[in-house]
Tab-separated table of C-alpha atoms in Angstrom:
chain	number	residue	atom	x	y	z
A	1	MET	CA	-47.174	29.843	-47.064
A	2	ILE	CA	-45.326	30.501	-43.815
A	3	ARG	CA	-43.424	33.761	-44.066
A	4	LEU	CA	-39.850	33.595	-42.789
A	5	PHE	CA	-38.347	36.900	-41.774
A	6	VAL	CA	-34.612	36.688	-42.190
A	7	PHE	CA	-33.948	40.400	-42.187
A	8	LEU	CA	-30.589	41.239	-40.670
A	9	CYS	CA	-32.211	43.586	-38.193
A	10	LEU	CA	-32.421	40.526	-35.984
A	11	SER	CA	-28.752	39.617	-36.287
A	12	LEU	CA	-26.705	42.500	-37.677
A	13	PRO	CA	-25.227	43.613	-34.295
A	14	VAL	CA	-23.924	40.061	-33.818
A	15	PHE	CA	-21.638	40.524	-36.822
A	16	ALA	CA	-20.404	44.001	-35.878
A	17	ALA	CA	-17.035	42.729	-34.656
A	18	GLU	CA	-16.467	40.797	-37.887
A	19	LEU	CA	-17.296	43.691	-40.240
A	20	SER	CA	-15.525	46.905	-41.043
A	21	GLU	CA	-17.347	50.119	-40.226
A	22	ARG	CA	-18.009	50.700	-43.937
A	23	GLN	CA	-19.435	47.195	-44.397
A	24	TYR	CA	-21.588	47.531	-41.301
A	25	ARG	CA	-23.028	50.849	-42.451
A	26	GLN	CA	-23.666	49.511	-45.951
A	27	LEU	CA	-25.518	46.511	-44.536
A	28	GLN	CA	-27.479	48.717	-42.171
A	29	ALA	CA	-28.503	51.090	-44.972
A	30	THR	CA	-29.535	48.217	-47.249
A	31	GLN	CA	-31.517	46.636	-44.423
A	32	GLU	CA	-33.370	49.917	-43.876
A	33	LEU	CA	-34.238	50.151	-47.589
A	34	LEU	CA	-35.584	46.594	-47.523
A	35	THR	CA	-37.638	47.224	-44.400
A	36	ALA	CA	-39.064	50.382	-46.007
A	37	GLY	CA	-40.101	48.459	-49.112
A	38	SER	CA	-37.579	50.135	-51.422
A	39	TYR	CA	-36.847	46.843	-53.167
A	40	ASN	CA	-35.556	48.297	-56.435
A	41	ASP	CA	-33.034	50.413	-54.524
A	42	VAL	CA	-31.820	47.264	-52.782
A	43	LEU	CA	-31.445	45.502	-56.142
A	44	ASP	CA	-29.587	48.453	-57.686
A	45	GLY	CA	-27.257	48.710	-54.695
A	46	THR	CA	-26.316	45.010	-54.821
A	47	ALA	CA	-26.195	44.537	-58.600
A	48	GLU	CA	-22.403	44.921	-58.904
A	49	LEU	CA	-21.809	42.583	-55.986
A	50	TRP	CA	-24.036	39.938	-57.570
A	51	ALA	CA	-22.179	40.260	-60.865
A	52	LYS	CA	-18.908	39.414	-59.116
A	53	GLN	CA	-20.358	36.621	-56.914
A	54	GLU	CA	-17.380	36.708	-54.613
A	55	GLY	CA	-16.412	38.050	-51.217
A	56	GLY	CA	-16.704	37.246	-47.563
A	57	LEU	CA	-19.247	37.591	-44.820
A	58	ALA	CA	-20.420	41.124	-45.636
A	59	GLU	CA	-21.028	40.184	-49.241
A	60	ALA	CA	-22.957	37.040	-48.234
A	61	LEU	CA	-25.195	39.081	-45.940
A	62	LEU	CA	-25.810	41.696	-48.634
A	63	LEU	CA	-26.737	39.015	-51.157
A	64	GLN	CA	-29.177	37.565	-48.630
A	65	LEU	CA	-30.908	40.952	-48.594
A	66	ARG	CA	-30.877	40.981	-52.383
A	67	ALA	CA	-32.587	37.589	-52.431
A	68	GLU	CA	-35.321	38.893	-50.151
A	69	ALA	CA	-35.847	41.934	-52.400
A	70	LEU	CA	-36.089	39.651	-55.431
A	71	GLN	CA	-38.793	37.606	-53.711
A	72	GLN	CA	-40.701	40.748	-52.857
A	73	THR	CA	-40.651	41.752	-56.533
A	74	ASP	CA	-41.815	38.311	-57.708
A	75	GLN	CA	-38.445	37.294	-59.121
A	76	VAL	CA	-38.522	34.024	-57.240
A	77	ALA	CA	-36.342	31.890	-59.507
A	78	GLU	CA	-33.620	34.547	-59.483
A	79	SER	CA	-33.895	34.761	-55.702
A	80	ALA	CA	-33.212	31.016	-55.495
A	81	ARG	CA	-30.036	31.405	-57.556
A	82	VAL	CA	-28.787	34.129	-55.226
A	83	LEU	CA	-29.534	32.116	-52.088
A	84	GLU	CA	-27.754	29.064	-53.487
A	85	VAL	CA	-24.627	31.228	-53.854
A	86	VAL	CA	-25.067	32.631	-50.324
A	87	LEU	CA	-25.452	29.154	-48.850
A	88	ALA	CA	-22.283	28.001	-50.609
A	89	ASN	CA	-20.269	30.923	-49.202
A	90	SER	CA	-17.829	29.482	-46.665
A	91	SER	CA	-17.745	32.804	-44.798
A	92	LEU	CA	-21.395	32.433	-43.707
A	93	PRO	CA	-21.460	31.416	-40.005
A	94	PRO	CA	-23.140	28.081	-39.138
A	95	ASP	CA	-25.932	29.773	-37.191
A	96	ARG	CA	-26.873	31.769	-40.304
A	97	ARG	CA	-27.012	28.753	-42.594
A	98	ILE	CA	-30.313	27.396	-41.279
A	99	PRO	CA	-32.271	30.670	-41.802
A	100	VAL	CA	-30.763	31.041	-45.282
A	101	ALA	CA	-31.561	27.382	-46.067
A	102	ALA	CA	-35.135	28.008	-44.862
A	103	LEU	CA	-35.516	31.025	-47.121
A	104	LEU	CA	-34.131	28.992	-50.024
A	105	ALA	CA	-36.554	26.138	-49.206
A	106	LYS	CA	-39.411	28.631	-49.211
A	107	THR	CA	-38.254	29.834	-52.598
A	108	TYR	CA	-38.177	26.277	-53.941
A	109	LEU	CA	-41.735	25.766	-52.730
A	110	MET	CA	-42.815	28.935	-54.492
A	111	THR	CA	-41.415	27.486	-57.715
A	112	ASP	CA	-43.073	24.066	-57.199
A	113	ASN	CA	-39.932	22.219	-56.137
A	114	PRO	CA	-40.895	20.632	-52.789
A	115	GLY	CA	-38.277	17.908	-53.185
A	116	LYS	CA	-35.476	20.478	-53.391
A	117	ALA	CA	-36.996	22.296	-50.421
A	118	ARG	CA	-36.792	19.121	-48.335
A	119	SER	CA	-33.281	18.412	-49.530
A	120	VAL	CA	-31.889	21.793	-48.535
A	121	LEU	CA	-33.428	21.536	-45.060
A	122	SER	CA	-33.078	17.845	-44.184
A	123	SER	CA	-29.278	17.962	-44.064
A	124	ARG	CA	-29.382	20.831	-41.579
A	125	ILE	CA	-32.304	20.309	-39.198
A	126	THR	CA	-34.194	17.558	-37.352
A	127	ALA	CA	-37.812	17.491	-36.224
A	128	ASN	CA	-36.949	17.395	-32.519
A	129	ALA	CA	-34.104	19.935	-32.517
A	130	PRO	CA	-34.995	22.516	-29.827
A	131	ASP	CA	-32.784	25.210	-31.362
A	132	VAL	CA	-34.578	25.200	-34.758
A	133	ALA	CA	-37.360	27.741	-35.119
A	134	PRO	CA	-40.853	26.146	-35.195
A	135	ALA	CA	-41.689	28.079	-38.379
A	136	ILE	CA	-38.779	26.367	-40.158
A	137	LYS	CA	-40.049	22.934	-39.068
A	138	MET	CA	-43.474	23.835	-40.427
A	139	LEU	CA	-41.813	24.765	-43.709
A	140	MET	CA	-40.475	21.216	-43.879
A	141	ALA	CA	-43.993	19.912	-43.135
A	142	ILE	CA	-45.366	21.970	-46.009
A	143	ALA	CA	-42.707	20.538	-48.305
A	144	TRP	CA	-43.853	17.017	-47.396
A	145	GLN	CA	-47.576	17.706	-47.633
A	146	THR	CA	-47.160	19.347	-51.031
A	147	ASP	CA	-46.037	15.922	-52.264
A	148	GLU	CA	-48.783	14.066	-50.332
A	149	GLY	CA	-46.268	12.982	-47.699
A	150	TRP	CA	-48.835	13.193	-44.905
A	151	GLY	CA	-47.234	10.729	-42.528
A	152	GLU	CA	-43.770	12.200	-43.099
A	153	SER	CA	-45.061	15.677	-42.266
A	154	LEU	CA	-46.373	14.746	-38.814
A	155	PRO	CA	-43.031	14.560	-36.927
A	156	TRP	CA	-42.173	18.047	-38.168
A	157	ILE	CA	-45.580	19.432	-37.209
A	158	ASN	CA	-45.420	17.815	-33.777
A	159	GLY	CA	-41.901	19.117	-33.303
A	160	ALA	CA	-43.037	22.644	-34.094
A	161	LEU	CA	-46.131	22.402	-31.884
A	162	SER	CA	-44.061	21.194	-28.944
A	163	GLN	CA	-42.277	24.558	-28.999
A	164	GLU	CA	-45.431	26.698	-29.209
A	165	SER	CA	-47.869	27.101	-26.333
A	166	SER	CA	-50.303	28.985	-28.606
A	167	PRO	CA	-49.767	27.625	-32.130
A	168	PRO	CA	-51.394	29.318	-35.139
A	169	GLU	CA	-54.636	27.885	-36.485
A	170	ALA	CA	-52.923	27.020	-39.786
A	171	TRP	CA	-50.438	24.723	-38.035
A	172	LEU	CA	-53.175	22.779	-36.265
A	173	SER	CA	-55.150	22.522	-39.501
A	174	MET	CA	-52.105	20.946	-41.173
A	175	LYS	CA	-51.913	18.456	-38.304
A	176	VAL	CA	-55.593	17.534	-38.740
A	177	ALA	CA	-55.087	17.041	-42.471
A	178	ALA	CA	-52.126	14.724	-41.887
A	179	GLU	CA	-53.915	12.730	-39.185
A	180	TYR	CA	-56.997	12.334	-41.353
A	181	ARG	CA	-55.016	11.265	-44.415
A	182	THR	CA	-53.140	8.678	-42.348
A	183	GLU	CA	-56.444	7.449	-40.820
A	184	GLN	CA	-55.539	8.539	-37.301
A	185	TYR	CA	-59.111	9.626	-36.649
A	186	ARG	CA	-58.916	9.614	-32.851
A	187	ALA	CA	-55.881	11.894	-32.937
A	188	ALA	CA	-57.560	14.111	-35.531
A	189	ALA	CA	-60.595	14.480	-33.260
A	190	GLY	CA	-58.308	15.646	-30.461
A	191	THR	CA	-56.635	18.197	-32.714
A	192	LEU	CA	-60.010	19.440	-33.904
A	193	ARG	CA	-61.025	20.052	-30.290
A	194	ARG	CA	-57.935	22.242	-29.943
A	195	LEU	CA	-58.969	24.105	-33.072
A	196	ILE	CA	-62.498	24.609	-31.738
A	197	ALA	CA	-61.076	25.928	-28.470
A	198	LEU	CA	-58.971	28.335	-30.525
A	199	ARG	CA	-61.727	29.280	-32.984
A	200	PRO	CA	-65.147	28.306	-31.589
A	201	ASP	CA	-66.837	30.371	-34.309
A	202	ASN	CA	-65.376	28.312	-37.159
A	203	ARG	CA	-68.173	26.099	-38.510
A	204	ILE	CA	-65.759	23.906	-40.498
A	205	TRP	CA	-63.949	22.623	-37.411
A	206	TRP	CA	-67.244	21.593	-35.787
A	207	LEU	CA	-68.369	19.745	-38.915
A	208	GLN	CA	-65.024	18.007	-39.265
A	209	LEU	CA	-65.104	16.917	-35.622
A	210	GLY	CA	-68.546	15.445	-36.220
A	211	GLY	CA	-67.159	13.717	-39.302
A	212	MET	CA	-64.322	12.183	-37.269
A	213	HIS	CA	-66.809	10.735	-34.788
A	214	GLN	CA	-68.735	9.310	-37.742
A	215	LEU	CA	-65.561	7.617	-39.001
A	216	LEU	CA	-64.992	6.315	-35.465
A	217	ASN	CA	-68.555	4.909	-35.471
A	218	GLU	CA	-69.576	7.184	-32.608
A	219	PRO	CA	-72.937	8.579	-33.759
A	220	GLU	CA	-73.923	9.773	-30.277
A	221	LYS	CA	-70.825	11.958	-30.055
A	222	GLN	CA	-71.294	13.076	-33.651
A	223	LEU	CA	-74.828	14.218	-32.861
A	224	ALA	CA	-73.684	15.961	-29.674
A	225	VAL	CA	-71.110	17.944	-31.644
A	226	TYR	CA	-73.684	19.012	-34.233
A	227	GLU	CA	-76.176	20.029	-31.551
A	228	LEU	CA	-73.578	22.205	-29.809
A	229	ALA	CA	-72.663	23.843	-33.115
A	230	ASN	CA	-76.322	24.443	-33.883
A	231	MET	CA	-76.894	26.007	-30.454
A	232	ALA	CA	-74.037	28.382	-31.286
A	233	GLY	CA	-75.817	29.352	-34.506
A	234	LEU	CA	-73.083	27.956	-36.743
A	235	LEU	CA	-74.983	25.403	-38.839
A	236	ASN	CA	-76.647	26.335	-42.125
A	237	GLU	CA	-79.846	24.713	-43.411
A	238	SER	CA	-77.993	21.936	-45.211
A	239	ASP	CA	-76.064	21.105	-42.016
A	240	GLN	CA	-79.288	21.116	-40.013
A	241	LYS	CA	-80.893	18.659	-42.414
A	242	ASP	CA	-77.890	16.349	-42.047
A	243	MET	CA	-78.253	16.637	-38.266
A	244	ALA	CA	-81.971	15.853	-38.540
A	245	ARG	CA	-81.210	12.700	-40.566
A	246	LEU	CA	-78.783	11.621	-37.852
A	247	MET	CA	-81.427	12.265	-35.181
A	248	ILE	CA	-83.899	10.068	-37.061
A	249	ALA	CA	-81.284	7.331	-37.416
A	250	GLN	CA	-80.485	7.597	-33.689
A	251	GLY	CA	-84.119	7.108	-32.748
A	252	VAL	CA	-84.899	10.675	-31.674
A	253	PRO	CA	-87.107	11.841	-34.572
A	254	ALA	CA	-89.072	14.236	-32.352
A	255	LYS	CA	-85.914	16.340	-31.969
A	256	SER	CA	-85.446	16.351	-35.732
A	257	VAL	CA	-89.005	17.620	-36.205
A	258	LYS	CA	-88.206	20.701	-34.099
A	259	ILE	CA	-85.119	21.389	-36.212
A	260	LEU	CA	-86.837	20.872	-39.554
A	261	LYS	CA	-89.812	23.064	-38.714
A	262	ASN	CA	-87.419	26.030	-38.625
A	263	ILE	CA	-86.311	25.368	-42.215
A	264	PRO	CA	-88.453	26.600	-45.145
A	265	GLU	CA	-90.829	23.822	-46.158
A	266	GLU	CA	-89.695	23.823	-49.782
A	267	ASP	CA	-86.229	22.789	-48.547
A	268	SER	CA	-87.214	20.346	-45.810
A	269	GLY	CA	-90.656	19.005	-46.798
A	270	GLU	CA	-89.918	15.369	-47.585
A	271	LEU	CA	-87.408	14.957	-44.771
A	272	LEU	CA	-89.884	16.485	-42.328
A	273	LEU	CA	-92.476	13.942	-43.456
A	274	VAL	CA	-90.046	11.137	-42.689
A	275	ALA	CA	-89.349	12.667	-39.281
A	276	LEU	CA	-93.032	13.076	-38.464
A	277	ARG	CA	-93.806	9.481	-39.440
A	278	SER	CA	-90.823	8.238	-37.443
A	279	ALA	CA	-92.054	10.258	-34.459
A	280	ARG	CA	-95.546	8.739	-34.994
A	281	ASP	CA	-97.003	12.195	-35.524
A	282	LEU	CA	-99.038	10.783	-38.396
A	283	SER	CA	-101.754	13.425	-38.416
A	284	GLU	CA	-99.328	16.267	-39.066
A	285	ALA	CA	-97.429	14.080	-41.518
A	286	ALA	CA	-100.654	13.517	-43.444
A	287	GLU	CA	-101.475	17.238	-43.488
A	288	ARG	CA	-98.039	18.089	-44.853
A	289	MET	CA	-98.207	15.286	-47.417
A	290	LEU	CA	-101.581	16.519	-48.631
A	291	ALA	CA	-100.426	20.134	-48.888
A	292	GLN	CA	-97.209	19.202	-50.666
A	293	GLY	CA	-98.954	16.770	-53.002
A	294	MET	CA	-101.552	19.371	-53.999
A	295	SER	CA	-98.918	22.085	-54.413
A	296	ASP	CA	-96.603	19.953	-56.554
A	297	SER	CA	-99.350	17.924	-58.292
A	298	ARG	CA	-97.894	14.714	-56.893
A	299	SER	CA	-100.714	12.195	-56.713
A	300	ALA	CA	-98.619	9.659	-54.777
A	301	LEU	CA	-98.309	12.047	-51.827
A	302	VAL	CA	-102.016	12.855	-51.934
A	303	GLN	CA	-102.852	9.132	-51.878
A	304	GLN	CA	-100.523	8.521	-48.924
A	305	ALA	CA	-102.041	11.456	-47.042
A	306	LEU	CA	-105.616	10.228	-47.478
A	307	ARG	CA	-104.717	6.739	-46.325
A	308	LEU	CA	-102.836	8.128	-43.315
A	309	PHE	CA	-105.885	10.186	-42.328
A	310	TYR	CA	-108.000	7.036	-42.587
A	311	ALA	CA	-105.490	4.985	-40.570
A	312	GLU	CA	-105.547	7.657	-37.858
A	313	GLY	CA	-109.348	7.537	-37.714
A	314	GLN	CA	-109.757	11.013	-39.207
A	315	CYS	CA	-112.577	10.151	-41.600
A	316	ALA	CA	-114.029	13.660	-41.491
A	317	ARG	CA	-110.678	14.986	-42.755
A	318	VAL	CA	-110.777	12.526	-45.682
A	319	VAL	CA	-114.225	13.699	-46.726
A	320	ASP	CA	-113.232	17.342	-46.302
A	321	ALA	CA	-110.071	16.886	-48.373
A	322	PHE	CA	-112.052	15.605	-51.360
A	323	SER	CA	-113.792	18.971	-51.683
A	324	THR	CA	-110.491	20.538	-52.772
A	325	LEU	CA	-109.034	17.697	-54.861
A	326	THR	CA	-109.199	17.407	-58.626
A	327	PRO	CA	-109.370	13.992	-60.335
A	328	SER	CA	-105.779	14.324	-61.599
A	329	MET	CA	-104.534	14.531	-58.004
A	330	LEU	CA	-105.881	11.035	-57.269
A	331	GLY	CA	-103.758	9.087	-59.758
A	332	ASP	CA	-104.948	6.719	-62.474
A	333	SER	CA	-108.527	5.504	-62.779
A	334	ARG	CA	-108.012	2.365	-60.676
A	335	GLU	CA	-106.273	4.274	-57.863
A	336	ARG	CA	-108.833	7.068	-58.110
A	337	GLY	CA	-111.692	4.554	-57.739
A	338	SER	CA	-110.078	3.032	-54.645
A	339	LEU	CA	-109.702	6.448	-52.991
A	340	ILE	CA	-113.257	7.522	-53.829
A	341	LEU	CA	-114.503	4.264	-52.292
A	342	LEU	CA	-112.386	5.102	-49.221
A	343	ALA	CA	-113.987	8.554	-49.042
A	344	GLY	CA	-117.431	6.994	-49.302
A	345	SER	CA	-116.783	4.610	-46.403
A	346	CYS	CA	-115.483	7.561	-44.353
A	347	ALA	CA	-118.647	9.537	-45.131
A	348	MET	CA	-120.705	6.562	-43.954
A	349	GLU	CA	-118.712	6.358	-40.733
A	350	THR	CA	-119.337	10.043	-39.974
A	351	GLY	CA	-123.030	9.826	-40.850
A	352	GLN	CA	-122.774	11.901	-44.031
A	353	PHE	CA	-125.042	9.650	-46.090
A	354	ASP	CA	-125.625	12.096	-48.956
A	355	ASP	CA	-121.883	12.524	-49.453
A	356	ALA	CA	-121.420	8.765	-49.143
A	357	ARG	CA	-124.021	8.100	-51.871
A	358	ARG	CA	-122.301	10.638	-54.146
A	359	PHE	CA	-118.904	8.989	-53.663
A	360	PHE	CA	-120.233	5.479	-54.220
A	361	GLN	CA	-122.115	6.553	-57.340
A	362	GLN	CA	-118.817	7.851	-58.781
A	363	ALA	CA	-116.993	4.654	-57.800
A	364	ALA	CA	-119.704	2.421	-59.289
A	365	SER	CA	-118.499	3.219	-62.800
A	366	MET	CA	-114.788	2.704	-62.066
A	367	PRO	CA	-112.732	-0.457	-62.658
A	368	GLY	CA	-111.882	-2.661	-59.711
A	369	VAL	CA	-114.295	-1.088	-57.210
A	370	SER	CA	-117.654	-0.997	-59.018
A	371	VAL	CA	-119.005	-4.156	-57.319
A	372	GLN	CA	-118.124	-2.876	-53.829
A	373	ALA	CA	-119.547	0.546	-54.617
A	374	LYS	CA	-122.879	-0.941	-55.756
A	375	ARG	CA	-123.082	-3.008	-52.580
A	376	TRP	CA	-122.619	0.187	-50.557
A	377	LEU	CA	-125.352	1.885	-52.557
A	378	ASP	CA	-127.691	-1.052	-51.906
A	379	TYR	CA	-126.840	-0.832	-48.208
A	380	ILE	CA	-127.637	2.909	-48.123
A	381	SER	CA	-130.962	2.245	-49.887
A	382	ALA	CA	-131.799	-0.416	-47.319
A	383	LEU	CA	-131.006	1.950	-44.466
A	384	GLN	CA	-133.198	4.626	-45.987
A	385	HIS	CA	-136.017	2.093	-46.474
A	386	GLU	CA	-135.812	1.325	-42.786
A	387	GLY	CA	-135.751	5.047	-42.029
A	388	LEU	CA	-132.180	4.921	-40.718
A	389	GLY	CA	-130.331	6.751	-43.514
């Protein structure tokens, strides 16, 4: 909530000519108590005046201080009642009515009455009025956004920003929210760049800017934003994985591999496998598949790893892997037979005839591959007969 300071310390000398010396001193003393945080003393000193609810300018100004003390002591509804009386006082000068209306609007917002907040302000200010404080315009924007009036809030936000060369982060964040909700993604991206310039260490603004480029179907710019944020050390592991997915989709999987290798394998394993295969680094992909499949007892990964090794011509690695695999890691009996036959053919290719015979002997009793396995065994016997095996 934007805090509106309406203490009379900013305006009390202006009224000196219109107040008696006693009234001026009373106002000054009450203002000092309020500034010092002596809220109960302010309430005690203005209790009789509030009971009468009458008087001129001095009384209106004193009641304004009472309303502020009530807010500071969490008596918000009572503060609204007091401010309504102050605003209705005909002795209150026109230039004081807008600050009082703003404080009343703030009070309405605190009591979940955004419609009343808009009503009390809309009859007194416009979004482009140069003589209205930017903070009061932002109060009107809050009143609209509280009721999901995103488009209606934008003129007030823009009016306030036009008066501030260095606007607060909260004001720009309200502008982004309104632009996003009204599907003005290009404008939202521009506002997010202002926010990043203001707070380059805020991870959220970088991610939201990337998100805007995604909505604008600009994946190259989205990726560039994420890479800059990552270089600044702002992205967490989840963000980095999202960036890696985008890199794979954009056809630069090798870059994603570098990112994913810096993330613990238990959090990035499967995505890293996708990246490695996309980058055609099939040997490393197979190694990681095999390790993950053995660790998690996932036979499907083990099977994929063995076939990748074979496809990459790494028959020795297939044979070596079988020395550490248990039957349960190879899937059901039919799949297991197929893989053992594969291992046997790899052993033949690398000249490991004893290992090949052992593999084929196992496969000879398995469904679906027994005929092929027996043919391999006959072939090995023939080679040995000729002195070649």
